[in-house]
Structures are given as structure tokens and as C-alpha cells.
Tab-separated table of C-alpha atoms in Angstrom:
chain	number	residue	atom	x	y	z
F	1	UNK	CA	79.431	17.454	-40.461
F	2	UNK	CA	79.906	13.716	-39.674
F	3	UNK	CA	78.005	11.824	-37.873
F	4	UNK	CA	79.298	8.569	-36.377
F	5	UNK	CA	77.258	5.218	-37.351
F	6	UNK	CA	77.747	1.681	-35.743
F	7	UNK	CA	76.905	-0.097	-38.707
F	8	UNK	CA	79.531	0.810	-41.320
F	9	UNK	CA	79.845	-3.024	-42.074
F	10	UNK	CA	76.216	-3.094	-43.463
F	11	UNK	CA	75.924	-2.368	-47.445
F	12	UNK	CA	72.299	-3.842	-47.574
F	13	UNK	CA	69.352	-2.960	-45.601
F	14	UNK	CA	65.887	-4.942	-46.131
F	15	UNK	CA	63.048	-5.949	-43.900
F	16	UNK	CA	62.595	-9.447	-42.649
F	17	UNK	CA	59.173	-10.841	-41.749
F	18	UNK	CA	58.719	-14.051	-39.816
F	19	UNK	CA	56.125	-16.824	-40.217
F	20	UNK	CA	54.903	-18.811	-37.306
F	21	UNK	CA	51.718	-21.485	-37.124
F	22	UNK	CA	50.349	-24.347	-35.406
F	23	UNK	CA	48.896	-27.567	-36.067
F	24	UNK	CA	46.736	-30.289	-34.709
F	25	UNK	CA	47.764	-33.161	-32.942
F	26	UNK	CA	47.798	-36.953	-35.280
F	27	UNK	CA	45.761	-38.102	-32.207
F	28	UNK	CA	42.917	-35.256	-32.642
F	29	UNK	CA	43.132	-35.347	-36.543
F	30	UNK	CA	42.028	-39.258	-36.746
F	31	UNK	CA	39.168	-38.632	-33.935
F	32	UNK	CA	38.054	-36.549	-36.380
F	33	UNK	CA	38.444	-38.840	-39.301
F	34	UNK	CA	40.858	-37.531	-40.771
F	35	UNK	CA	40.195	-33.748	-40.243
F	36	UNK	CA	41.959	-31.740	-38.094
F	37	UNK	CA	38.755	-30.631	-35.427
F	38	UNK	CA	37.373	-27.667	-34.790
F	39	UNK	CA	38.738	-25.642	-31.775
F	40	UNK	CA	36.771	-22.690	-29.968
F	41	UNK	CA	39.308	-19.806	-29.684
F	42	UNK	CA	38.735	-16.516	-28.172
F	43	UNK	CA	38.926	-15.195	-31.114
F	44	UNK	CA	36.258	-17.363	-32.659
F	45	UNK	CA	33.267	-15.764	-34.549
F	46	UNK	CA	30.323	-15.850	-33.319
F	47	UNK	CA	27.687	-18.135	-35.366
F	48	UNK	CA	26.670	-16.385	-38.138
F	49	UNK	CA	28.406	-13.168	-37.469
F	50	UNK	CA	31.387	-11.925	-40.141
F	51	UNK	CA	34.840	-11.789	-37.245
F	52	UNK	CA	36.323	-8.158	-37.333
F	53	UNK	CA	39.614	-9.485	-35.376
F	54	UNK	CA	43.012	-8.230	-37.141
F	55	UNK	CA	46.119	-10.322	-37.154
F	56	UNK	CA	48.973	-9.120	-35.073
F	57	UNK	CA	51.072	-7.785	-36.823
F	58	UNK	CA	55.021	-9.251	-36.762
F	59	UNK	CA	58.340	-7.534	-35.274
F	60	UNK	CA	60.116	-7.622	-38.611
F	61	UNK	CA	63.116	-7.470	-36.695
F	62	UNK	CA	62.344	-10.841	-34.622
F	63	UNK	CA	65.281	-13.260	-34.212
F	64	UNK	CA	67.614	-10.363	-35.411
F	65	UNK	CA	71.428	-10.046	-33.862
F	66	UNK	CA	71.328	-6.680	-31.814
F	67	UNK	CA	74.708	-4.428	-31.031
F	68	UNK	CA	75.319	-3.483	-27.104
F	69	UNK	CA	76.903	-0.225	-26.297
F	70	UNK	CA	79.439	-2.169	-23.985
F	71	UNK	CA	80.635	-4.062	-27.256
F	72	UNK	CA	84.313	-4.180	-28.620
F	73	UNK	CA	85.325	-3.958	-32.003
F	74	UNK	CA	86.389	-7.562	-31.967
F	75	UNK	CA	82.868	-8.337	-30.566
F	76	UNK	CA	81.307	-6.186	-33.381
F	77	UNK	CA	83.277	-7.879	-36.048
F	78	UNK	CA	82.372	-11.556	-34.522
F	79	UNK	CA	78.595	-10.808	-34.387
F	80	UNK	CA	78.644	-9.417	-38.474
F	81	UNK	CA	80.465	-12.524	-39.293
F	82	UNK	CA	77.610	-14.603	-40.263
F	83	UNK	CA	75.942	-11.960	-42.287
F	84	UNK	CA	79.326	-11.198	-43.932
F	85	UNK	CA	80.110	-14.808	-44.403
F	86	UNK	CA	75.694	-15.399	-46.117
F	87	UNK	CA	76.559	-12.222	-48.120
F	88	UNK	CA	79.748	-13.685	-49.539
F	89	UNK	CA	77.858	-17.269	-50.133
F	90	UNK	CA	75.275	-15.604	-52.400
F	91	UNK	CA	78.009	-13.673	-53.959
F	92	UNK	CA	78.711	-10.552	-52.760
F	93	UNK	CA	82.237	-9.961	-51.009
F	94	UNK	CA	81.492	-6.998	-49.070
F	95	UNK	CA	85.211	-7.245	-47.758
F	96	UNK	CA	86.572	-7.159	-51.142
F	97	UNK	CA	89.129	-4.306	-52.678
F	98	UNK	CA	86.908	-1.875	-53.845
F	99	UNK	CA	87.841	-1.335	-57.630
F	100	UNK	CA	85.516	2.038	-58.057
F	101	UNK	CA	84.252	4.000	-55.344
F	102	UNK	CA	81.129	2.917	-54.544
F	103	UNK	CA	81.280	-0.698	-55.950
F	104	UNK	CA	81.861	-3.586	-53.775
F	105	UNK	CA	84.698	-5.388	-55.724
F	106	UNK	CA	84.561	-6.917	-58.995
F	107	UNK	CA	82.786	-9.891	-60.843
F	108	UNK	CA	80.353	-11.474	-58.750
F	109	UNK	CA	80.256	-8.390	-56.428
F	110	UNK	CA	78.900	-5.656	-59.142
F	111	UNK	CA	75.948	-7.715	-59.891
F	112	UNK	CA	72.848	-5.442	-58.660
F	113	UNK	CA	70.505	-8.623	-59.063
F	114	UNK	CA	72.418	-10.963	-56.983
F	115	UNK	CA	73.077	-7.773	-54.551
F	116	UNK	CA	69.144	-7.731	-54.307
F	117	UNK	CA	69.315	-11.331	-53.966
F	118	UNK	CA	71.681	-11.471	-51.106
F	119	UNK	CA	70.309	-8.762	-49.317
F	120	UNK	CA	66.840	-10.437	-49.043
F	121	UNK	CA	68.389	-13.959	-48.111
F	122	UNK	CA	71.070	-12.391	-45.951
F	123	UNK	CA	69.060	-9.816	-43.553
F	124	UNK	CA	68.071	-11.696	-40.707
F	125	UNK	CA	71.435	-11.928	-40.063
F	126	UNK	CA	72.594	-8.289	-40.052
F	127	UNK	CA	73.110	-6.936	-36.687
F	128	UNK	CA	70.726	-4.108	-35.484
F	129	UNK	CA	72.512	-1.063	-33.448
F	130	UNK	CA	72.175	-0.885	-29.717
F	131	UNK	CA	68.866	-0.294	-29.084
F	132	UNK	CA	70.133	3.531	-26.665
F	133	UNK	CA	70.965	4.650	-30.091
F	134	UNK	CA	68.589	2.745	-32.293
F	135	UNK	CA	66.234	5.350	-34.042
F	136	UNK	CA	63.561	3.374	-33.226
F	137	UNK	CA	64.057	3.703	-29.792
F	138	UNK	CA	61.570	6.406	-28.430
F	139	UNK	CA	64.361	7.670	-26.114
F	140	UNK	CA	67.513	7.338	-28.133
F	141	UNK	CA	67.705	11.274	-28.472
F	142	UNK	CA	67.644	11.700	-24.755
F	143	UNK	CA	70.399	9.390	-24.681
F	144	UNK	CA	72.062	10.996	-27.629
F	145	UNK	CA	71.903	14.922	-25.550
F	146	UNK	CA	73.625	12.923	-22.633
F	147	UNK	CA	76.616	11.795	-24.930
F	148	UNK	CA	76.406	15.342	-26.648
F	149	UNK	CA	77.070	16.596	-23.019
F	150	UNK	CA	79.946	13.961	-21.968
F	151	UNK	CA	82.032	14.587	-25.699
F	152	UNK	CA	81.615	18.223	-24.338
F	153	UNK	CA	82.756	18.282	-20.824
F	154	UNK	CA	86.066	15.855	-21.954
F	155	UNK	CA	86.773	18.169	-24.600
F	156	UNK	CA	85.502	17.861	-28.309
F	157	UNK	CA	85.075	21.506	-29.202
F	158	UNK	CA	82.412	20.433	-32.163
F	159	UNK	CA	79.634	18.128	-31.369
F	160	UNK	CA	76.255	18.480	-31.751
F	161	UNK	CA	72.998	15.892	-31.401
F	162	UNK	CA	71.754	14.730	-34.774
F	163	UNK	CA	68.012	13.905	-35.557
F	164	UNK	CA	68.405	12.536	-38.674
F	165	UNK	CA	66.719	9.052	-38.118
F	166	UNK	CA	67.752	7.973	-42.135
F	167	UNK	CA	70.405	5.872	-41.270
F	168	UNK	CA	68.102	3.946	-38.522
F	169	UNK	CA	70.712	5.521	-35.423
F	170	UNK	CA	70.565	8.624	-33.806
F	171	UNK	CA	73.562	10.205	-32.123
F	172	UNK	CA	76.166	12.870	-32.135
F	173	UNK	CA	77.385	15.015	-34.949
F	174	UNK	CA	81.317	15.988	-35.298
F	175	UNK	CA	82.977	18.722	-36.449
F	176	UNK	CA	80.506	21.113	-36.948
F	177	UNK	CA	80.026	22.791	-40.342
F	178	UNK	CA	83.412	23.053	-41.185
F	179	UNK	CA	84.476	19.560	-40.517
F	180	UNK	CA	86.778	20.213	-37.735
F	181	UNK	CA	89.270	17.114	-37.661
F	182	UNK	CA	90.281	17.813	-34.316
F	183	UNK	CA	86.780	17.356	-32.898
F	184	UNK	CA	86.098	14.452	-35.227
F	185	UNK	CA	89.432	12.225	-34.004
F	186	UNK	CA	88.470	13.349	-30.516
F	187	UNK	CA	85.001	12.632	-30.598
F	188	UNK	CA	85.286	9.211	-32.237
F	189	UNK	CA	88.067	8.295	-29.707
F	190	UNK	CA	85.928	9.024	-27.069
F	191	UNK	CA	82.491	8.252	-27.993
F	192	UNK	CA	82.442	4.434	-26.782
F	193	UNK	CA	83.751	5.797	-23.827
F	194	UNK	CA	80.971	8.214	-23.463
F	195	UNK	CA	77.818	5.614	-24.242
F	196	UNK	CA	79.263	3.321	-21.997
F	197	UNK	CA	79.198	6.153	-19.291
F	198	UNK	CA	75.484	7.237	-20.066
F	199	UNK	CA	74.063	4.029	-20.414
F	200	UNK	CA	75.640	2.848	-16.915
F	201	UNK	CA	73.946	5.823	-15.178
């Protein structure tokens, strides 16, 4: 069975997190001679009371490029550009002529360290999916049945909703458990056409 994922382009996958602070004023910190002064907050303990207040925690996908259902290829390969182009700077040519299956290249390419290393520098520019078929997305399988349902009605013989969430997209499965190639050419042919329809409803 083969399920149909929007980010093909994308051979590393790691989790970015996001710093963010705040500072005082030059004007406050010499008032203060020299220190920065003491502000009263809501979240300011109490005189000799221990504060229990937890830090919020950060969307580790802040800042991130997202997909829309209503993109193009061309639009799809502009947006992965930059993370293409940061993954090639840190050496890793994930366009290259695969040598081997499963190896990205040669030289530079095969080097698992600098793989790690690009991955880690490189992620906050990978592109997430569209967020109706993002697993994360607490109503991407509704959205998933109503694609299941269009495929159906314009003809793909073998489609069927997947709930695997491993691949971070949720979405229809083609060609059923023999791998039907007629349902799979179909289905891919007409799946943009499909998401577009559902998500315009």
C-alpha cells in the first residue's frame, strides 16, 4: 500500500526550539546604578514564598515555512529552496545522483556526522505540510475521510484513509494490498485536485 507524502524533499527531520528574552532599558539600568531594577511582574513571588509558576513552554515549530494545500509544485520546490540550498552549504547535496540506494550522493554527502550536523543547523528551514493534513492537526483525519470519499466518487478503485501519524501527515492510502498501479497513478493525479476541493468546502 502507498501512501502519498508532501514532503518527499525532506531527508532530515529534527526539532527546533526558539529563544526569546528581554532586557532593561540603559536609562533604568544607570537609575539604578548600574543594575538593571527590579520590576513587579504578575508572576512575581510573593515575599518570602518559593514561586510555583512554570515557563511556557515553546512551539518548536515557531518561525517554520508551512505547505498550503492550494500550492503548485513550482511553489513547493521554491519554498524547500532555502533548506535545500543550508543543507548543501553544510555539506549535504540532497539533490545529488544517488550512488547506492539509500545514500545521498558521494563524498561530502555520506558523512553521517555532518548529516547530523546539517540537519540540526538546517531545520528551521524545512517546510512543514499543510496543516489539513498535518498529523498534528486534531482534524486532519476528518479531512483525510473527505479526500478518501472524493478519490472514490472520481474513480480510484483502491484508496483507503491511513492513520499512521509516523511520517508527521495523515492522508489517503493507494492501491490497496496488492499495490494496484491503476489506483495509485489515478489517485496521485487526482489527489491535489481532491484537497483543494475539501479544503474549499
Amino acid at each position: 500500500m502507498t501512501t502519498r507524502r508532501l514532503l518527499q524533499w525532506a531527508p532530515i527531520a529534527l526539532v527546533a526550539v526558539l529563544a526569546g528574552g528581554c532586557s532593561a532599558s540603559p536609562a533604568d539600568t544607570q537609575a539604578h546604578g548600574g543594575k538593571a531594577p527590579d520590576i513587579a511582574t504578575l508572576d512575581s513571588p510573593t515575599p518570602g514564598k518559593t514561586s510555583t509558576t512554570k515557563a511556557t513552554p515553546k512551539d518548536p515549530d515557531a518561525g517554520r515555512p508551512r505547505e498550503r494545500i492550494d500550492m503548485t509544485d513550482a511553489d513547493r520546490r521554491r519554498l524547500i529552496q532555502p533548506y535545500l540550498q543550508c543543507l548543501k552549504d553544510n555539506g549535504i547535496d540532497a539533490l545529488a545522483e544517488r550512488k547506492e540506494a539509500g545514500v545521498l550522493g558521494s563524498g561530502p554527502t555520506t558523512d553521517p556526522t555532518k548529516a547530523k550536523t546539517a540537519g540540526k543547523v538546517c531545520e528551521p528551514k524545512l517546510p512543514l505540510p499543510a496543516w489539513e493534513i498535518d498529523a498534528k492537526n486534531p482534524d486532519a483525519l476528518d479531512f483525510g475521510r473527505k479526500v478518501v470519499q472524493c478519490l472514490k466518487n472520481k474513480g480510484v478503485k483502491y484508496v483507503e484513509l491511513s492513520t499512521d501519524r509516523s511520517s508527521g501527515v495523515v492522508g489517503p492510502a493507494l492501491g490497496g494490498k496488492n499495490n494496484d498501479m491503476a489506483s495509485i497513478t489515478k489517485g496521485m493525479d487526482l489527489m491535489p485536485e481532491c484537497q483543494r476541493e475539501v479544503a474549499g468546502k
